[in-house]
Amino acid sequence: MMTLHTSLQELDDLNKWGLNIFHVAEFSNNRPLSCIMFAIFQERDLLKTFRIPVDTFVTYVMTLEDHYHANVAYHNSLHAADVTQSTHVLLSSPALDAVFTDLEILAALFAAAIHDVDHPGVSNQFLINTNSELALMYNDES
Protein backbone atom coordinates (compact mmCIF):
# COMPACT_ATOMS: atom_id res chain seq x y z
CA MET A 1 0.00 0.00 0.00
CA MET A 2 1.31 3.41 -1.01
CA THR A 3 1.46 5.94 1.83
CA LEU A 4 1.99 9.68 1.63
CA HIS A 5 5.47 9.22 3.12
CA THR A 6 6.36 6.61 0.48
CA SER A 7 4.94 8.89 -2.22
CA LEU A 8 7.08 11.81 -1.17
CA GLN A 9 10.14 9.56 -0.95
CA GLU A 10 9.50 8.41 -4.52
CA LEU A 11 9.77 11.99 -5.78
CA ASP A 12 13.12 12.24 -3.99
CA ASP A 13 14.30 10.12 -6.93
CA LEU A 14 13.11 12.71 -9.48
CA ASN A 15 16.70 13.54 -10.43
CA LYS A 16 17.88 9.92 -10.60
CA TRP A 17 17.68 6.96 -12.90
CA GLY A 18 15.38 4.31 -11.50
CA LEU A 19 12.43 6.45 -10.44
CA ASN A 20 9.47 4.09 -10.16
CA ILE A 21 7.02 5.75 -12.54
CA PHE A 22 4.35 3.19 -11.61
CA HIS A 23 4.44 4.43 -8.01
CA VAL A 24 4.14 7.99 -9.28
CA ALA A 25 1.03 7.00 -11.23
CA GLU A 26 -0.41 5.36 -8.14
CA PHE A 27 0.08 8.27 -5.73
CA SER A 28 -0.88 10.91 -8.31
CA ASN A 29 -4.29 9.35 -8.90
CA ASN A 30 -3.19 8.19 -12.36
CA ARG A 31 -1.79 11.61 -13.31
CA PRO A 32 1.89 10.68 -13.69
CA LEU A 33 2.62 13.16 -16.48
CA SER A 34 1.06 16.10 -14.65
CA CYS A 35 2.86 15.15 -11.44
CA ILE A 36 6.26 14.68 -13.09
CA MET A 37 6.00 17.83 -15.21
CA PHE A 38 5.04 19.96 -12.22
CA ALA A 39 7.80 18.47 -10.05
CA ILE A 40 10.46 18.97 -12.73
CA PHE A 41 9.38 22.52 -13.56
CA GLN A 42 9.46 23.35 -9.84
CA GLU A 43 12.84 21.64 -9.41
CA ARG A 44 14.31 23.61 -12.31
CA ASP A 45 12.52 26.86 -11.35
CA LEU A 46 11.14 27.09 -14.90
CA LEU A 47 7.72 28.44 -13.89
CA LYS A 48 9.38 31.39 -12.19
CA THR A 49 12.03 31.89 -14.88
CA PHE A 50 9.44 32.10 -17.65
CA ARG A 51 6.71 33.70 -15.52
CA ILE A 52 4.28 30.86 -16.15
CA PRO A 53 1.34 31.06 -13.75
CA VAL A 54 0.98 27.81 -11.80
CA ASP A 55 -2.73 27.47 -12.57
CA THR A 56 -2.10 27.94 -16.31
CA PHE A 57 0.68 25.35 -16.26
CA VAL A 58 -1.37 22.81 -14.30
CA THR A 59 -4.37 23.28 -16.60
CA TYR A 60 -2.11 22.80 -19.63
CA VAL A 61 -0.40 19.63 -18.42
CA MET A 62 -3.66 18.07 -17.23
CA THR A 63 -5.25 18.81 -20.61
CA LEU A 64 -2.19 17.38 -22.33
CA GLU A 65 -2.40 14.25 -20.19
CA ASP A 66 -6.10 13.91 -21.02
CA HIS A 67 -5.17 13.66 -24.71
CA TYR A 68 -3.13 10.52 -24.14
CA HIS A 69 -5.25 7.38 -24.53
CA ALA A 70 -5.49 5.45 -21.26
CA ASN A 71 -6.46 2.27 -23.12
CA VAL A 72 -3.23 2.25 -25.17
CA ALA A 73 -0.78 -0.19 -23.62
CA TYR A 74 2.48 1.66 -24.27
CA HIS A 75 2.14 5.12 -25.85
CA ASN A 76 0.19 6.55 -22.91
CA SER A 77 0.73 9.26 -20.29
CA LEU A 78 2.75 6.88 -18.11
CA HIS A 79 5.24 6.44 -20.96
CA ALA A 80 5.29 10.22 -21.54
CA ALA A 81 6.00 10.81 -17.84
CA ASP A 82 8.82 8.26 -17.95
CA VAL A 83 10.37 9.86 -21.06
CA THR A 84 10.01 13.34 -19.54
CA GLN A 85 11.70 12.29 -16.31
CA SER A 86 14.47 10.53 -18.26
CA THR A 87 15.00 13.67 -20.34
CA HIS A 88 15.25 15.68 -17.11
CA VAL A 89 17.91 13.30 -15.76
CA LEU A 90 19.88 13.42 -19.03
CA LEU A 91 19.77 17.22 -19.07
CA SER A 92 20.98 17.28 -15.45
CA SER A 93 24.37 15.89 -16.41
CA PRO A 94 27.11 18.28 -15.22
CA ALA A 95 28.71 18.01 -18.68
CA LEU A 96 25.65 19.77 -20.12
CA ASP A 97 25.45 22.63 -17.61
CA ALA A 98 26.85 25.20 -20.03
CA VAL A 99 25.38 23.67 -23.18
CA PHE A 100 21.64 24.35 -23.01
CA THR A 101 19.77 27.52 -22.12
CA ASP A 102 16.74 27.41 -19.85
CA LEU A 103 14.55 27.90 -22.92
CA GLU A 104 16.13 24.91 -24.65
CA ILE A 105 15.62 22.80 -21.52
CA LEU A 106 11.98 23.89 -21.34
CA ALA A 107 11.55 22.99 -25.02
CA ALA A 108 13.16 19.56 -24.57
CA LEU A 109 10.95 18.77 -21.57
CA PHE A 110 7.81 19.83 -23.44
CA ALA A 111 8.89 17.77 -26.45
CA ALA A 112 9.33 14.73 -24.22
CA ALA A 113 5.92 15.29 -22.65
CA ILE A 114 4.04 15.65 -25.94
CA HIS A 115 5.96 13.22 -28.15
CA ASP A 116 3.19 10.57 -28.30
CA VAL A 117 0.08 12.62 -27.52
CA ASP A 118 -3.05 11.15 -29.17
CA HIS A 119 -1.07 8.08 -30.33
CA PRO A 120 -3.64 5.46 -31.38
CA GLY A 121 -1.49 2.57 -30.17
CA VAL A 122 -1.04 0.97 -33.57
CA SER A 123 1.49 1.36 -36.38
CA ASN A 124 1.12 3.44 -39.54
CA GLN A 125 0.97 0.24 -41.58
CA PHE A 126 -1.93 -1.04 -39.46
CA LEU A 127 -3.81 2.20 -40.08
CA ILE A 128 -3.17 1.90 -43.83
CA ASN A 129 -4.16 -1.78 -43.97
CA THR A 130 -7.43 -1.10 -42.15
CA ASN A 131 -8.27 1.95 -44.30
CA SER A 132 -8.51 4.06 -41.19
CA GLU A 133 -9.78 7.60 -41.46
CA LEU A 134 -6.45 8.87 -40.16
CA ALA A 135 -4.46 7.05 -42.88
CA LEU A 136 -6.84 8.22 -45.59
CA MET A 137 -6.58 11.81 -44.35
CA TYR A 138 -2.81 11.71 -44.90
CA ASN A 139 -2.89 9.69 -48.15
CA ASP A 140 -1.35 6.63 -46.46
CA GLU A 141 1.88 8.53 -45.74
CA SER A 142 3.44 8.98 -42.33
Coordinates of C-alpha atoms in Angstrom, one line a residue:
M1 CA 0.0 0.0 0.0
M2 CA 1.3 3.4 -1.0
T3 CA 1.5 5.9 1.8
L4 CA 2.0 9.7 1.6
H5 CA 5.5 9.2 3.1
T6 CA 6.4 6.6 0.5
S7 CA 4.9 8.9 -2.2
L8 CA 7.1 11.8 -1.2
Q9 CA 10.1 9.6 -1.0
E10 CA 9.5 8.4 -4.5
L11 CA 9.8 12.0 -5.8
D12 CA 13.1 12.2 -4.0
D13 CA 14.3 10.1 -6.9
L14 CA 13.1 12.7 -9.5
N15 CA 16.7 13.5 -10.4
K16 CA 17.9 9.9 -10.6
W17 CA 17.7 7.0 -12.9
G18 CA 15.4 4.3 -11.5
L19 CA 12.4 6.5 -10.4
N20 CA 9.5 4.1 -10.2
I21 CA 7.0 5.7 -12.5
F22 CA 4.3 3.2 -11.6
H23 CA 4.4 4.4 -8.0
V24 CA 4.1 8.0 -9.3
A25 CA 1.0 7.0 -11.2
E26 CA -0.4 5.4 -8.1
F27 CA 0.1 8.3 -5.7
S28 CA -0.9 10.9 -8.3
N29 CA -4.3 9.3 -8.9
N30 CA -3.2 8.2 -12.4
R31 CA -1.8 11.6 -13.3
P32 CA 1.9 10.7 -13.7
L33 CA 2.6 13.2 -16.5
S34 CA 1.1 16.1 -14.6
C35 CA 2.9 15.1 -11.4
I36 CA 6.3 14.7 -13.1
M37 CA 6.0 17.8 -15.2
F38 CA 5.0 20.0 -12.2
A39 CA 7.8 18.5 -10.1
I40 CA 10.5 19.0 -12.7
F41 CA 9.4 22.5 -13.6
Q42 CA 9.5 23.3 -9.8
E43 CA 12.8 21.6 -9.4
R44 CA 14.3 23.6 -12.3
D45 CA 12.5 26.9 -11.4
L46 CA 11.1 27.1 -14.9
L47 CA 7.7 28.4 -13.9
K48 CA 9.4 31.4 -12.2
T49 CA 12.0 31.9 -14.9
F50 CA 9.4 32.1 -17.6
R51 CA 6.7 33.7 -15.5
I52 CA 4.3 30.9 -16.2
P53 CA 1.3 31.1 -13.7
V54 CA 1.0 27.8 -11.8
D55 CA -2.7 27.5 -12.6
T56 CA -2.1 27.9 -16.3
F57 CA 0.7 25.4 -16.3
V58 CA -1.4 22.8 -14.3
T59 CA -4.4 23.3 -16.6
Y60 CA -2.1 22.8 -19.6
V61 CA -0.4 19.6 -18.4
M62 CA -3.7 18.1 -17.2
T63 CA -5.3 18.8 -20.6
L64 CA -2.2 17.4 -22.3
E65 CA -2.4 14.3 -20.2
D66 CA -6.1 13.9 -21.0
H67 CA -5.2 13.7 -24.7
Y68 CA -3.1 10.5 -24.1
H69 CA -5.2 7.4 -24.5
A70 CA -5.5 5.5 -21.3
N71 CA -6.5 2.3 -23.1
V72 CA -3.2 2.3 -25.2
A73 CA -0.8 -0.2 -23.6
Y74 CA 2.5 1.7 -24.3
H75 CA 2.1 5.1 -25.9
N76 CA 0.2 6.6 -22.9
S77 CA 0.7 9.3 -20.3
L78 CA 2.8 6.9 -18.1
H79 CA 5.2 6.4 -21.0
A80 CA 5.3 10.2 -21.5
A81 CA 6.0 10.8 -17.8
D82 CA 8.8 8.3 -18.0
V83 CA 10.4 9.9 -21.1
T84 CA 10.0 13.3 -19.5
Q85 CA 11.7 12.3 -16.3
S86 CA 14.5 10.5 -18.3
T87 CA 15.0 13.7 -20.3
H88 CA 15.2 15.7 -17.1
V89 CA 17.9 13.3 -15.8
L90 CA 19.9 13.4 -19.0
L91 CA 19.8 17.2 -19.1
S92 CA 21.0 17.3 -15.4
S93 CA 24.4 15.9 -16.4
P94 CA 27.1 18.3 -15.2
A95 CA 28.7 18.0 -18.7
L96 CA 25.6 19.8 -20.1
D97 CA 25.4 22.6 -17.6
A98 CA 26.8 25.2 -20.0
V99 CA 25.4 23.7 -23.2
F100 CA 21.6 24.4 -23.0
T101 CA 19.8 27.5 -22.1
D102 CA 16.7 27.4 -19.8
L103 CA 14.5 27.9 -22.9
E104 CA 16.1 24.9 -24.7
I105 CA 15.6 22.8 -21.5
L106 CA 12.0 23.9 -21.3
A107 CA 11.5 23.0 -25.0
A108 CA 13.2 19.6 -24.6
L109 CA 10.9 18.8 -21.6
F110 CA 7.8 19.8 -23.4
A111 CA 8.9 17.8 -26.4
A112 CA 9.3 14.7 -24.2
A113 CA 5.9 15.3 -22.6
I114 CA 4.0 15.7 -25.9
H115 CA 6.0 13.2 -28.2
D116 CA 3.2 10.6 -28.3
V117 CA 0.1 12.6 -27.5
D118 CA -3.0 11.2 -29.2
H119 CA -1.1 8.1 -30.3
P120 CA -3.6 5.5 -31.4
G121 CA -1.5 2.6 -30.2
V122 CA -1.0 1.0 -33.6
S123 CA 1.5 1.4 -36.4
N124 CA 1.1 3.4 -39.5
Q125 CA 1.0 0.2 -41.6
F126 CA -1.9 -1.0 -39.5
L127 CA -3.8 2.2 -40.1
I128 CA -3.2 1.9 -43.8
N129 CA -4.2 -1.8 -44.0
T130 CA -7.4 -1.1 -42.1
N131 CA -8.3 2.0 -44.3
S132 CA -8.5 4.1 -41.2
E133 CA -9.8 7.6 -41.5
L134 CA -6.4 8.9 -40.2
A135 CA -4.5 7.1 -42.9
L136 CA -6.8 8.2 -45.6
M137 CA -6.6 11.8 -44.4
Y138 CA -2.8 11.7 -44.9
N139 CA -2.9 9.7 -48.1
D140 CA -1.4 6.6 -46.5
E141 CA 1.9 8.5 -45.7
S142 CA 3.4 9.0 -42.3

